Structure formats: structure tokens, C-alpha cells
Amino acid sequence: MHILLLTSSYKSEFNTVSALFFRDQALALKNNEMQVGVICPLPISLKLVWQRKSINFNDEEYNDNGIYTHVSPFLSVPKWFERSQKIRLSLGKQMFKKYIINNGKPDIIHVHSFLIGELALWIKEKYSIPFVVTEHSSGFFKKVYSQKTINFAKKVFENSKACIAVSEQFCKLLTDLFNISFKYIPNVVDTSFFTMKEKSDKDEYVFLNIGHLDEKKNQAELIRAFSNQFKGNQKYQLKIVGQGNEFTTLQNLINELKINDQVNLLGKKSREEVKDIIQKSDYFVLASRFETFGVVLIEAMSCGLSVLSTKSGGPESIIIDDKLGMLCEHDELEKGLITITKKKFNNKLIRDYVLDHFSEKVVAHKLIQVYNE
């Protein structure tokens, strides 16, 4: 079977660690005997252009472990959503025509987020190729979309042969909002890459948070909660990996609380560096206000880490019982930090759970079942 993924985001020269779970899913399908391609007309913000000090929007077209991959970046101007969508559609049409010349017509299109859905609608009409859609956008949780955008999303979902969401809670929200049935299929984790950490006898407890540094990820509240519980006790450390517009604010907060010797902002890291940091940590903490899934949770759990997460949507479909980790309300984060250090978790049981629910083979099988239907 030939599957083409249309994605709303993808790793590129502008951001090498962006939306890696899309690539993981493509590889999972490829490794389960599917022919797979990826197309992504990629909006790039002015901020990313400034950070990279480049306005060179070269197409990235390559063979990725047998997956034809084509990423075409373009400048996205803030608050010009409709302009970005028009460019995305125009670029996508050109990319798709080129794709079928090089690879033949796919049997099924798999759309990752309604944002790229207009291209799928065009392909369906012009080439009679059906599509399925997996929704990822936390914008539905945060209610940031205009009614016009909601109406467009509904059109995409109504024309899809199957609608998928990445957590049980997200399925319910979308089903209620659009009156369309959504099926739960989670994101995938590369369990051959995120392997079990080695046991350590060190007399130190390292908490880890990974994510974009913004208000939604709520790192400021995590830093305050950590400070209230562990300030002055050098046995406890907090490491935060990621970049974003809250970096300076968070660093100022660390300075103000005088916990520079215990809390470190590590900035952006490669995937290999992230794995190394996870395997040298003891607890993973997700403090987000909204999460449609929480890929970083299953990456940490794949390494056997004990995890603590706020109840933010997606994590409730991952931490399904207290043998796997802890869930807490947003105002209980401080209590959660101290409680998790007193509990004993079976690291092998945590990893085995990830293998059984989020590994390549398991997730690919569920997707292939949808394709066959």
C-alpha cells in the first residue's frame, strides 16, 4: 500500500527538532512494509528567519531511509493566516504533481492536522484519492481559532474517510465540537532509540522538563514549585531543555529565586543530546496547561523514567494508572514533586508499557487497519 503523508510541520534546516513525531510515524509505516512519502509546505515565522540569520528558503528534497521527503519552506507573516494558507495550497499542488511523477499515485493520503487539509481536498477532487486525518492542534483546547477556521476544519473532517486524534480526551473534545466521530490512535515513539537508562547509585535526584519555552508549557510554575520544595538542597536538580520566547523571563525568575545552582535552562538540544539527558535524569515532569498528547512523556517512559504530569488533556491517555507515574491538578504541582520522590516505580514495567502501547509496530498496525478499512 502506498501512503502519502501531508504534514503541517516537519523538521527542516530552520528547526531540526520540529515535529519529529511526524517522521517517526512515517518510519513506523515504512518499517511495516508500506510505501511512504512525505510532503510539507512549511510556514516559517519571521522569528525563525531572524534566529537563523537567513532568508534562504531552499526546498529540502531527499530520501530518508526509503521515504521520499519534500519540505518547501515559505515566509509566514503573523496574523496573515489566510495568506499563509493560500501559499501552502499553491506550493502543495506543485509538490504533489512532482511527487506523483517521481513516485506514482498514492493509494491513501494521510493528513496531519486540518491546516494542510485544503491540499487533501484538492487531491481528492482532482485525483479521486481518499484521505484520512490525524488532528494534533492544541488550538482547539485553547479556543484560538475563529469561527471561519472552525468551519474550514469541519469541512476537512467531514470529507475525511477516517478522523483520528492522539488522545482519548482530544477525541472527546473534537467529537463534541464537530459532531463527528474521532478514533484514538496515539503518536509513536522510537523505542529502539529511546532505550532503558542504566541504573545509578548517585545520591542526587534530577528532574527534567523538555518543551518549547512558552506560557502553555508552564515552566515558570514548575520552577516556582521546585524552588518552594527543594531550594537549598543540592541533592535536587531541575533541568529544562528547549528554546522559546520565555527563555529570558524564566532565567530572570531563576535568578530572582536564587536557585541558579539547582535549576538550569539548557536551551535547544539535538535528539541525541536529548536522549542522553533523559537517561541521566530520574524524573520527568510535564507542567503544561494544554497537551493534545505529550510525546516527551513517552520518550522519557521509554527510557524507564518515572513521570509526573499535570492533567492537561493528552497525558491522561498515557499515565493510565499510578504504577506508571503520577497525574496532578495544576495547583498540586508542588505536592506532586515531593510525592513522586517518595514513591517506588518499576522502571522495566514503565518501559514495557510503552513498548506495548506506543511502539512502531503497535501504532503502525492500528494505522494500517484504518487504511485497510
mmCIF file of C-alpha atoms in Angstrom:
data_model
loop_
_atom_site.group_PDB
_atom_site.id
_atom_site.type_symbol
_atom_site.label_atom_id
_atom_site.label_comp_id
_atom_site.label_asym_id
_atom_site.label_seq_id
_atom_site.Cartn_x
_atom_site.Cartn_y
_atom_site.Cartn_z
ATOM 1 C CA MET A 1 0.000 0.000 0.000
ATOM 2 C CA HIS A 2 1.229 3.477 -0.898
ATOM 3 C CA ILE A 3 0.657 6.180 1.748
ATOM 4 C CA LEU A 4 1.481 9.872 1.342
ATOM 5 C CA LEU A 5 1.701 11.990 4.482
ATOM 6 C CA LEU A 6 0.746 15.651 4.169
ATOM 7 C CA THR A 7 2.067 17.358 7.290
ATOM 8 C CA SER A 8 1.508 20.829 8.722
ATOM 9 C CA SER A 9 5.053 20.901 10.129
ATOM 10 C CA TYR A 10 8.283 18.941 9.707
ATOM 11 C CA LYS A 11 11.929 19.024 10.635
ATOM 12 C CA SER A 12 13.895 21.387 8.391
ATOM 13 C CA GLU A 13 17.079 23.433 8.284
ATOM 14 C CA PHE A 14 15.157 26.124 10.164
ATOM 15 C CA ASN A 15 14.330 23.745 13.021
ATOM 16 C CA THR A 16 15.956 20.305 13.048
ATOM 17 C CA VAL A 17 13.898 19.034 16.012
ATOM 18 C CA SER A 18 10.453 20.276 14.943
ATOM 19 C CA ALA A 19 7.539 17.797 14.944
ATOM 20 C CA LEU A 20 9.785 14.730 14.933
ATOM 21 C CA PHE A 21 6.774 12.542 15.759
ATOM 22 C CA PHE A 22 5.575 13.006 12.138
ATOM 23 C CA ARG A 23 8.826 11.484 10.872
ATOM 24 C CA ASP A 24 8.639 8.716 13.489
ATOM 25 C CA GLN A 25 5.200 7.753 12.201
ATOM 26 C CA ALA A 26 6.388 7.790 8.578
ATOM 27 C CA LEU A 27 9.288 5.488 9.516
ATOM 28 C CA ALA A 28 6.964 3.215 11.502
ATOM 29 C CA LEU A 29 4.793 2.722 8.413
ATOM 30 C CA LYS A 30 7.839 2.223 6.164
ATOM 31 C CA ASN A 31 9.238 -0.376 8.577
ATOM 32 C CA ASN A 32 5.903 -2.211 8.368
ATOM 33 C CA GLU A 33 6.094 -2.694 4.588
ATOM 34 C CA MET A 34 4.213 0.401 3.430
ATOM 35 C CA GLN A 35 5.445 2.624 0.599
ATOM 36 C CA VAL A 36 5.599 6.049 2.264
ATOM 37 C CA GLY A 37 6.181 9.615 1.139
ATOM 38 C CA VAL A 38 6.062 12.959 2.949
ATOM 39 C CA ILE A 39 5.121 16.407 1.626
ATOM 40 C CA CYS A 40 5.246 19.549 3.763
ATOM 41 C CA PRO A 41 4.803 23.127 2.522
ATOM 42 C CA LEU A 42 6.292 24.649 5.677
ATOM 43 C CA PRO A 43 5.414 28.105 7.038
ATOM 44 C CA ILE A 44 8.462 29.796 8.614
ATOM 45 C CA SER A 45 7.992 32.680 11.041
ATOM 46 C CA LEU A 46 9.963 35.922 10.919
ATOM 47 C CA LYS A 47 11.399 34.989 14.304
ATOM 48 C CA LEU A 48 12.911 31.776 12.925
ATOM 49 C CA VAL A 49 14.355 33.699 9.976
ATOM 50 C CA TRP A 50 15.926 36.161 12.409
ATOM 51 C CA GLN A 51 17.325 33.393 14.639
ATOM 52 C CA ARG A 52 18.846 31.604 11.654
ATOM 53 C CA LYS A 53 20.082 34.895 10.115
ATOM 54 C CA SER A 54 18.994 33.609 6.704
ATOM 55 C CA ILE A 55 16.247 34.278 4.192
ATOM 56 C CA ASN A 56 17.279 31.369 2.004
ATOM 57 C CA PHE A 57 14.116 29.309 1.508
ATOM 58 C CA ASN A 58 15.576 26.363 -0.364
ATOM 59 C CA ASP A 59 13.461 23.256 -0.929
ATOM 60 C CA GLU A 60 14.641 20.221 1.012
ATOM 61 C CA GLU A 61 14.074 17.106 -1.088
ATOM 62 C CA TYR A 62 15.714 13.848 -0.069
ATOM 63 C CA ASN A 63 15.394 10.111 0.504
ATOM 64 C CA ASP A 64 15.008 9.457 4.226
ATOM 65 C CA ASN A 65 15.568 5.732 4.849
ATOM 66 C CA GLY A 66 13.473 4.908 1.796
ATOM 67 C CA ILE A 67 10.903 7.671 2.379
ATOM 68 C CA TYR A 68 10.662 10.333 -0.326
ATOM 69 C CA THR A 69 10.579 13.581 1.671
ATOM 70 C CA HIS A 70 9.915 17.062 0.299
ATOM 71 C CA VAL A 71 9.826 20.115 2.576
ATOM 72 C CA SER A 72 9.256 23.518 0.981
ATOM 73 C CA PRO A 73 9.651 26.417 3.451
ATOM 74 C CA PHE A 74 7.970 29.789 2.904
ATOM 75 C CA LEU A 75 7.731 33.006 4.913
ATOM 76 C CA SER A 76 4.638 33.174 7.109
ATOM 77 C CA VAL A 77 3.638 36.681 8.234
ATOM 78 C CA PRO A 78 1.974 36.886 11.679
ATOM 79 C CA LYS A 79 -1.819 37.333 11.655
ATOM 80 C CA TRP A 80 -1.992 36.733 7.885
ATOM 81 C CA PHE A 81 -3.414 33.232 8.325
ATOM 82 C CA GLU A 82 -5.373 33.240 5.046
ATOM 83 C CA ARG A 83 -2.313 34.354 3.070
ATOM 84 C CA SER A 84 -0.262 31.539 4.568
ATOM 85 C CA GLN A 85 -2.993 29.032 3.721
ATOM 86 C CA LYS A 86 -3.093 30.199 0.083
ATOM 87 C CA ILE A 87 0.690 29.843 -0.237
ATOM 88 C CA ARG A 88 0.573 26.454 1.469
ATOM 89 C CA LEU A 89 -2.060 25.230 -1.025
ATOM 90 C CA SER A 90 -0.271 26.638 -4.080
ATOM 91 C CA LEU A 91 3.082 25.134 -3.066
ATOM 92 C CA GLY A 92 1.414 21.858 -2.087
ATOM 93 C CA LYS A 93 -0.183 21.459 -5.523
ATOM 94 C CA GLN A 94 3.204 21.842 -7.229
ATOM 95 C CA MET A 95 4.831 19.429 -4.775
ATOM 96 C CA PHE A 96 2.112 16.809 -5.230
ATOM 97 C CA LYS A 97 2.346 16.937 -9.045
ATOM 98 C CA LYS A 98 6.094 16.436 -8.758
ATOM 99 C CA TYR A 99 5.571 13.645 -6.231
ATOM 100 C CA ILE A 100 3.366 11.514 -8.486
ATOM 101 C CA ILE A 101 5.793 11.935 -11.406
ATOM 102 C CA ASN A 102 8.631 10.571 -9.213
ATOM 103 C CA ASN A 103 6.711 8.067 -7.077
ATOM 104 C CA GLY A 104 3.351 7.296 -8.694
ATOM 105 C CA LYS A 105 -0.100 7.973 -7.258
ATOM 106 C CA PRO A 106 -0.577 7.070 -3.610
ATOM 107 C CA ASP A 107 -3.498 4.878 -2.531
ATOM 108 C CA ILE A 108 -4.307 6.997 0.505
ATOM 109 C CA ILE A 109 -3.391 10.471 1.738
ATOM 110 C CA HIS A 110 -2.771 10.816 5.483
ATOM 111 C CA VAL A 111 -3.272 14.418 6.594
ATOM 112 C CA HIS A 112 -1.539 15.510 9.796
ATOM 113 C CA SER A 113 -3.623 18.465 11.034
ATOM 114 C CA PHE A 114 -6.523 20.192 9.280
ATOM 115 C CA LEU A 115 -4.145 23.096 8.496
ATOM 116 C CA ILE A 116 -2.909 21.199 5.430
ATOM 117 C CA GLY A 117 -6.401 19.861 4.697
ATOM 118 C CA GLU A 118 -7.166 22.134 1.740
ATOM 119 C CA LEU A 119 -4.480 20.348 -0.258
ATOM 120 C CA ALA A 120 -6.054 16.981 0.590
ATOM 121 C CA LEU A 121 -9.470 18.262 -0.517
ATOM 122 C CA TRP A 122 -7.959 19.354 -3.857
ATOM 123 C CA ILE A 123 -6.206 15.987 -4.341
ATOM 124 C CA LYS A 124 -9.434 14.130 -3.529
ATOM 125 C CA GLU A 125 -11.401 16.164 -6.075
ATOM 126 C CA LYS A 126 -8.803 16.152 -8.862
ATOM 127 C CA TYR A 127 -7.278 12.680 -8.444
ATOM 128 C CA SER A 128 -10.037 10.778 -6.551
ATOM 129 C CA ILE A 129 -7.586 9.750 -3.811
ATOM 130 C CA PRO A 130 -9.248 9.387 -0.390
ATOM 131 C CA PHE A 131 -7.685 10.807 2.744
ATOM 132 C CA VAL A 132 -7.681 10.239 6.493
ATOM 133 C CA VAL A 133 -6.753 12.913 9.001
ATOM 134 C CA THR A 134 -4.976 12.881 12.352
ATOM 135 C CA GLU A 135 -5.528 16.054 14.338
ATOM 136 C CA HIS A 136 -2.781 17.394 16.614
ATOM 137 C CA SER A 137 -3.540 21.088 17.122
ATOM 138 C CA SER A 138 -3.849 22.289 20.726
ATOM 139 C CA GLY A 139 -5.589 25.376 19.291
ATOM 140 C CA PHE A 140 -8.879 23.520 19.771
ATOM 141 C CA PHE A 141 -8.161 23.176 23.511
ATOM 142 C CA LYS A 142 -7.131 26.825 23.763
ATOM 143 C CA LYS A 143 -10.054 28.038 21.607
ATOM 144 C CA VAL A 144 -7.803 30.269 19.498
ATOM 145 C CA TYR A 145 -9.467 29.599 16.127
ATOM 146 C CA SER A 146 -12.024 31.908 14.529
ATOM 147 C CA GLN A 147 -15.420 30.558 13.525
ATOM 148 C CA LYS A 148 -14.300 30.715 9.884
ATOM 149 C CA THR A 149 -11.328 28.477 10.677
ATOM 150 C CA ILE A 150 -13.538 26.105 12.696
ATOM 151 C CA ASN A 151 -15.896 25.842 9.711
ATOM 152 C CA PHE A 152 -12.965 25.035 7.422
ATOM 153 C CA ALA A 153 -11.713 22.353 9.846
ATOM 154 C CA LYS A 154 -15.209 20.830 9.873
ATOM 155 C CA LYS A 155 -15.157 20.645 6.069
ATOM 156 C CA VAL A 156 -11.832 18.776 6.189
ATOM 157 C CA PHE A 157 -13.081 16.331 8.831
ATOM 158 C CA GLU A 158 -16.404 15.723 7.025
ATOM 159 C CA ASN A 159 -14.573 14.805 3.810
ATOM 160 C CA SER A 160 -12.104 12.513 5.544
ATOM 161 C CA LYS A 161 -12.643 8.740 5.361
ATOM 162 C CA ALA A 162 -11.491 8.498 8.997
ATOM 163 C CA CYS A 163 -10.810 11.073 11.689
ATOM 164 C CA ILE A 164 -8.125 10.321 14.265
ATOM 165 C CA ALA A 165 -6.959 12.206 17.368
ATOM 166 C CA VAL A 166 -3.927 11.471 19.516
ATOM 167 C CA SER A 167 -5.577 11.125 22.938
ATOM 168 C CA GLU A 168 -8.910 9.995 24.386
ATOM 169 C CA GLN A 169 -9.616 13.463 25.811
ATOM 170 C CA PHE A 170 -8.818 15.131 22.489
ATOM 171 C CA CYS A 171 -11.126 12.682 20.683
ATOM 172 C CA LYS A 172 -13.970 13.646 23.007
ATOM 173 C CA LEU A 173 -13.353 17.378 22.578
ATOM 174 C CA LEU A 174 -13.289 17.136 18.771
ATOM 175 C CA THR A 175 -16.274 14.770 18.623
ATOM 176 C CA ASP A 176 -18.327 17.179 20.756
ATOM 177 C CA LEU A 177 -17.167 20.251 18.812
ATOM 178 C CA PHE A 178 -17.762 18.889 15.307
ATOM 179 C CA ASN A 179 -20.349 16.148 15.909
ATOM 180 C CA ILE A 180 -18.034 13.779 14.008
ATOM 181 C CA SER A 181 -16.621 10.554 15.445
ATOM 182 C CA PHE A 182 -12.859 10.562 16.144
ATOM 183 C CA LYS A 183 -10.782 7.436 16.720
ATOM 184 C CA TYR A 184 -7.929 7.376 19.252
ATOM 185 C CA ILE A 185 -4.537 6.386 17.836
ATOM 186 C CA PRO A 186 -1.553 7.773 19.774
ATOM 187 C CA ASN A 187 1.713 9.145 18.491
ATOM 188 C CA VAL A 188 4.611 6.733 18.168
ATOM 189 C CA VAL A 189 7.935 6.638 19.996
ATOM 190 C CA ASP A 190 11.145 5.123 18.613
ATOM 191 C CA THR A 191 11.807 2.574 21.368
ATOM 192 C CA SER A 192 14.983 1.400 19.613
ATOM 193 C CA PHE A 193 16.393 4.925 20.065
ATOM 194 C CA PHE A 194 14.963 5.836 23.473
ATOM 195 C CA THR A 195 16.347 2.849 25.357
ATOM 196 C CA MET A 196 16.379 1.949 29.045
ATOM 197 C CA LYS A 197 18.637 4.127 31.211
ATOM 198 C CA GLU A 198 21.357 2.476 33.264
ATOM 199 C CA LYS A 199 20.824 2.141 36.996
ATOM 200 C CA SER A 200 22.675 4.686 39.103
ATOM 201 C CA ASP A 201 23.667 4.804 42.753
ATOM 202 C CA LYS A 202 24.231 8.562 42.802
ATOM 203 C CA ASP A 203 22.817 10.465 45.782
ATOM 204 C CA GLU A 204 21.077 13.036 43.599
ATOM 205 C CA TYR A 205 17.624 13.495 42.101
ATOM 206 C CA VAL A 206 17.387 15.127 38.673
ATOM 207 C CA PHE A 207 14.007 16.406 37.478
ATOM 208 C CA LEU A 208 13.731 17.030 33.735
ATOM 209 C CA ASN A 209 11.367 19.087 31.600
ATOM 210 C CA ILE A 210 11.556 19.258 27.792
ATOM 211 C CA GLY A 211 9.487 21.571 25.660
ATOM 212 C CA HIS A 212 9.117 24.886 23.904
ATOM 213 C CA LEU A 213 9.595 27.680 26.423
ATOM 214 C CA ASP A 214 6.219 29.390 26.391
ATOM 215 C CA GLU A 215 3.317 30.054 28.741
ATOM 216 C CA LYS A 216 1.387 26.998 27.534
ATOM 217 C CA LYS A 217 4.179 24.698 28.724
ATOM 218 C CA ASN A 218 4.079 26.430 32.130
ATOM 219 C CA GLN A 219 7.766 26.094 33.050
ATOM 220 C CA ALA A 220 7.543 29.171 35.303
ATOM 221 C CA GLU A 221 5.105 27.390 37.639
ATOM 222 C CA LEU A 222 7.359 24.319 37.631
ATOM 223 C CA ILE A 223 10.368 26.433 38.644
ATOM 224 C CA ARG A 224 8.406 28.066 41.497
ATOM 225 C CA ALA A 225 7.109 24.705 42.724
ATOM 226 C CA PHE A 226 10.633 23.216 42.620
ATOM 227 C CA SER A 227 12.042 26.224 44.489
ATOM 228 C CA ASN A 228 9.391 26.005 47.204
ATOM 229 C CA GLN A 229 10.158 22.353 47.850
ATOM 230 C CA PHE A 230 13.876 21.944 47.231
ATOM 231 C CA LYS A 231 15.645 25.325 47.386
ATOM 232 C CA GLY A 232 18.980 24.946 49.178
ATOM 233 C CA ASN A 233 19.006 21.141 48.985
ATOM 234 C CA GLN A 234 21.705 20.391 46.405
ATOM 235 C CA LYS A 235 20.571 16.774 46.119
ATOM 236 C CA TYR A 236 17.712 18.016 43.928
ATOM 237 C CA GLN A 237 18.300 19.470 40.461
ATOM 238 C CA LEU A 238 15.938 20.674 37.736
ATOM 239 C CA LYS A 239 16.993 20.730 34.071
ATOM 240 C CA ILE A 240 14.843 22.350 31.373
ATOM 241 C CA VAL A 241 15.553 21.666 27.691
ATOM 242 C CA GLY A 242 14.132 23.896 24.968
ATOM 243 C CA GLN A 243 14.047 27.353 23.493
ATOM 244 C CA GLY A 244 11.301 29.936 23.123
ATOM 245 C CA ASN A 245 10.127 33.428 23.920
ATOM 246 C CA GLU A 246 10.014 32.737 27.680
ATOM 247 C CA PHE A 247 13.749 31.970 27.988
ATOM 248 C CA THR A 248 14.748 35.375 29.412
ATOM 249 C CA THR A 249 11.696 35.515 31.701
ATOM 250 C CA LEU A 250 12.475 32.060 33.091
ATOM 251 C CA GLN A 251 16.165 32.866 33.588
ATOM 252 C CA ASN A 252 15.202 36.055 35.444
ATOM 253 C CA LEU A 253 12.875 34.017 37.664
ATOM 254 C CA ILE A 254 15.692 31.562 38.477
ATOM 255 C CA ASN A 255 17.965 34.497 39.344
ATOM 256 C CA GLU A 256 15.282 36.132 41.475
ATOM 257 C CA LEU A 257 14.661 32.900 43.424
ATOM 258 C CA LYS A 258 18.441 32.425 43.835
ATOM 259 C CA ILE A 259 18.381 28.825 42.615
ATOM 260 C CA ASN A 260 20.955 29.094 39.799
ATOM 261 C CA ASP A 261 22.961 26.273 41.368
ATOM 262 C CA GLN A 262 19.965 23.920 41.166
ATOM 263 C CA VAL A 263 17.962 24.928 38.078
ATOM 264 C CA ASN A 264 19.482 25.043 34.599
ATOM 265 C CA LEU A 265 18.000 26.144 31.282
ATOM 266 C CA LEU A 266 19.906 24.024 28.773
ATOM 267 C CA GLY A 267 18.499 25.594 25.578
ATOM 268 C CA LYS A 268 17.896 23.742 22.332
ATOM 269 C CA LYS A 269 19.448 20.287 22.041
ATOM 270 C CA SER A 270 19.751 17.689 19.290
ATOM 271 C CA ARG A 271 17.754 14.486 19.579
ATOM 272 C CA GLU A 272 20.888 12.545 20.547
ATOM 273 C CA GLU A 273 21.641 15.077 23.286
ATOM 274 C CA VAL A 274 18.037 14.892 24.495
ATOM 275 C CA LYS A 275 18.261 11.112 24.808
ATOM 276 C CA ASP A 276 21.497 11.409 26.788
ATOM 277 C CA ILE A 277 19.950 13.992 29.143
ATOM 278 C CA ILE A 278 16.842 11.822 29.680
ATOM 279 C CA GLN A 279 18.989 8.798 30.526
ATOM 280 C CA LYS A 280 20.932 10.829 33.099
ATOM 281 C CA SER A 281 17.731 12.045 34.796
ATOM 282 C CA ASP A 282 15.481 10.467 37.425
ATOM 283 C CA TYR A 283 12.060 12.069 36.955
ATOM 284 C CA PHE A 284 10.349 13.684 34.005
ATOM 285 C CA VAL A 285 7.884 16.491 34.719
ATOM 286 C CA LEU A 286 5.334 17.921 32.277
ATOM 287 C CA ALA A 287 3.662 21.049 33.657
ATOM 288 C CA SER A 288 1.673 22.060 30.561
ATOM 289 C CA ARG A 289 -1.685 23.809 30.590
ATOM 290 C CA PHE A 290 -2.756 22.053 27.357
ATOM 291 C CA GLU A 291 -1.382 18.960 25.610
ATOM 292 C CA THR A 292 -3.099 17.066 22.801
ATOM 293 C CA PHE A 293 -0.717 14.171 23.507
ATOM 294 C CA GLY A 294 2.719 14.613 25.131
ATOM 295 C CA VAL A 295 5.404 12.869 23.059
ATOM 296 C CA VAL A 296 8.117 13.837 25.550
ATOM 297 C CA LEU A 297 6.324 11.751 28.194
ATOM 298 C CA ILE A 298 6.525 8.519 26.199
ATOM 299 C CA GLU A 299 10.140 9.263 25.208
ATOM 300 C CA ALA A 300 11.045 9.559 28.901
ATOM 301 C CA MET A 301 8.974 6.499 29.824
ATOM 302 C CA SER A 302 10.650 4.521 27.029
ATOM 303 C CA CYS A 303 13.907 5.152 28.929
ATOM 304 C CA GLY A 304 12.259 3.898 32.136
ATOM 305 C CA LEU A 305 11.843 7.268 33.871
ATOM 306 C CA SER A 306 9.154 7.927 36.458
ATOM 307 C CA VAL A 307 6.903 10.721 35.188
ATOM 308 C CA LEU A 308 4.732 13.444 36.699
ATOM 309 C CA SER A 309 2.284 15.441 34.595
ATOM 310 C CA THR A 310 -0.415 17.988 35.124
ATOM 311 C CA LYS A 311 -3.860 16.966 33.885
ATOM 312 C CA SER A 312 -3.738 18.797 30.577
ATOM 313 C CA GLY A 313 -5.575 16.561 28.102
ATOM 314 C CA GLY A 314 -3.189 14.166 26.373
ATOM 315 C CA PRO A 315 -1.234 12.880 29.390
ATOM 316 C CA GLU A 316 -4.394 11.316 30.863
ATOM 317 C CA SER A 317 -4.318 8.817 27.969
ATOM 318 C CA ILE A 318 -0.672 7.971 28.705
ATOM 319 C CA ILE A 319 -0.399 7.760 32.509
ATOM 320 C CA ILE A 320 -3.393 5.468 32.914
ATOM 321 C CA ASP A 321 -2.534 4.161 36.393
ATOM 322 C CA ASP A 322 -0.286 5.055 39.317
ATOM 323 C CA LYS A 323 2.210 2.277 38.568
ATOM 324 C CA LEU A 324 3.331 4.242 35.514
ATOM 325 C CA GLY A 325 3.629 7.718 37.029
ATOM 326 C CA MET A 326 1.560 10.489 38.549
ATOM 327 C CA LEU A 327 -1.069 12.948 37.361
ATOM 328 C CA CYS A 328 -1.867 16.085 39.323
ATOM 329 C CA GLU A 329 -4.024 19.188 39.109
ATOM 330 C CA HIS A 330 -2.231 22.399 38.096
ATOM 331 C CA ASP A 331 -2.316 23.738 41.658
ATOM 332 C CA GLU A 332 -0.880 20.464 43.027
ATOM 333 C CA LEU A 333 2.407 20.514 41.098
ATOM 334 C CA GLU A 334 4.452 21.313 44.195
ATOM 335 C CA LYS A 335 2.889 18.438 46.128
ATOM 336 C CA GLY A 336 3.439 16.142 43.125
ATOM 337 C CA LEU A 337 7.176 16.861 43.035
ATOM 338 C CA ILE A 338 7.688 15.784 46.632
ATOM 339 C CA THR A 339 5.312 12.797 46.393
ATOM 340 C CA ILE A 340 6.963 11.258 43.330
ATOM 341 C CA THR A 341 10.368 11.184 45.077
ATOM 342 C CA LYS A 342 8.845 9.056 47.856
ATOM 343 C CA LYS A 343 7.226 6.501 45.558
ATOM 344 C CA LYS A 344 8.934 3.426 44.148
ATOM 345 C CA PHE A 345 8.410 2.731 40.460
ATOM 346 C CA ASN A 346 9.372 -0.303 38.380
ATOM 347 C CA ASN A 347 11.423 1.137 35.510
ATOM 348 C CA LYS A 348 11.123 -2.024 33.406
ATOM 349 C CA LEU A 349 7.330 -2.063 33.823
ATOM 350 C CA ILE A 350 7.183 1.559 32.615
ATOM 351 C CA ARG A 351 9.250 0.787 29.514
ATOM 352 C CA ASP A 352 7.292 -2.407 28.786
ATOM 353 C CA TYR A 353 4.066 -0.397 28.896
ATOM 354 C CA VAL A 354 5.459 1.968 26.243
ATOM 355 C CA LEU A 355 6.530 -0.984 24.086
ATOM 356 C CA ASP A 356 3.012 -2.420 24.300
ATOM 357 C CA HIS A 357 1.140 0.810 23.539
ATOM 358 C CA PHE A 358 3.318 3.340 21.664
ATOM 359 C CA SER A 359 5.997 1.397 19.771
ATOM 360 C CA GLU A 360 6.357 1.468 15.983
ATOM 361 C CA LYS A 361 4.779 -1.946 15.460
ATOM 362 C CA VAL A 362 1.723 -1.263 17.641
ATOM 363 C CA VAL A 363 0.887 2.188 16.242
ATOM 364 C CA ALA A 364 1.634 1.217 12.630
ATOM 365 C CA HIS A 365 -0.692 -1.794 12.954
ATOM 366 C CA LYS A 366 -3.545 0.471 14.117
ATOM 367 C CA LEU A 367 -2.979 2.890 11.229
ATOM 368 C CA ILE A 368 -2.755 0.125 8.628
ATOM 369 C CA GLN A 369 -6.042 -1.258 9.963
ATOM 370 C CA VAL A 370 -7.642 2.160 9.304
ATOM 371 C CA TYR A 371 -6.136 2.293 5.816
ATOM 372 C CA ASN A 372 -7.457 -1.186 5.013
ATOM 373 C CA GLU A 373 -10.941 -0.240 6.190
#
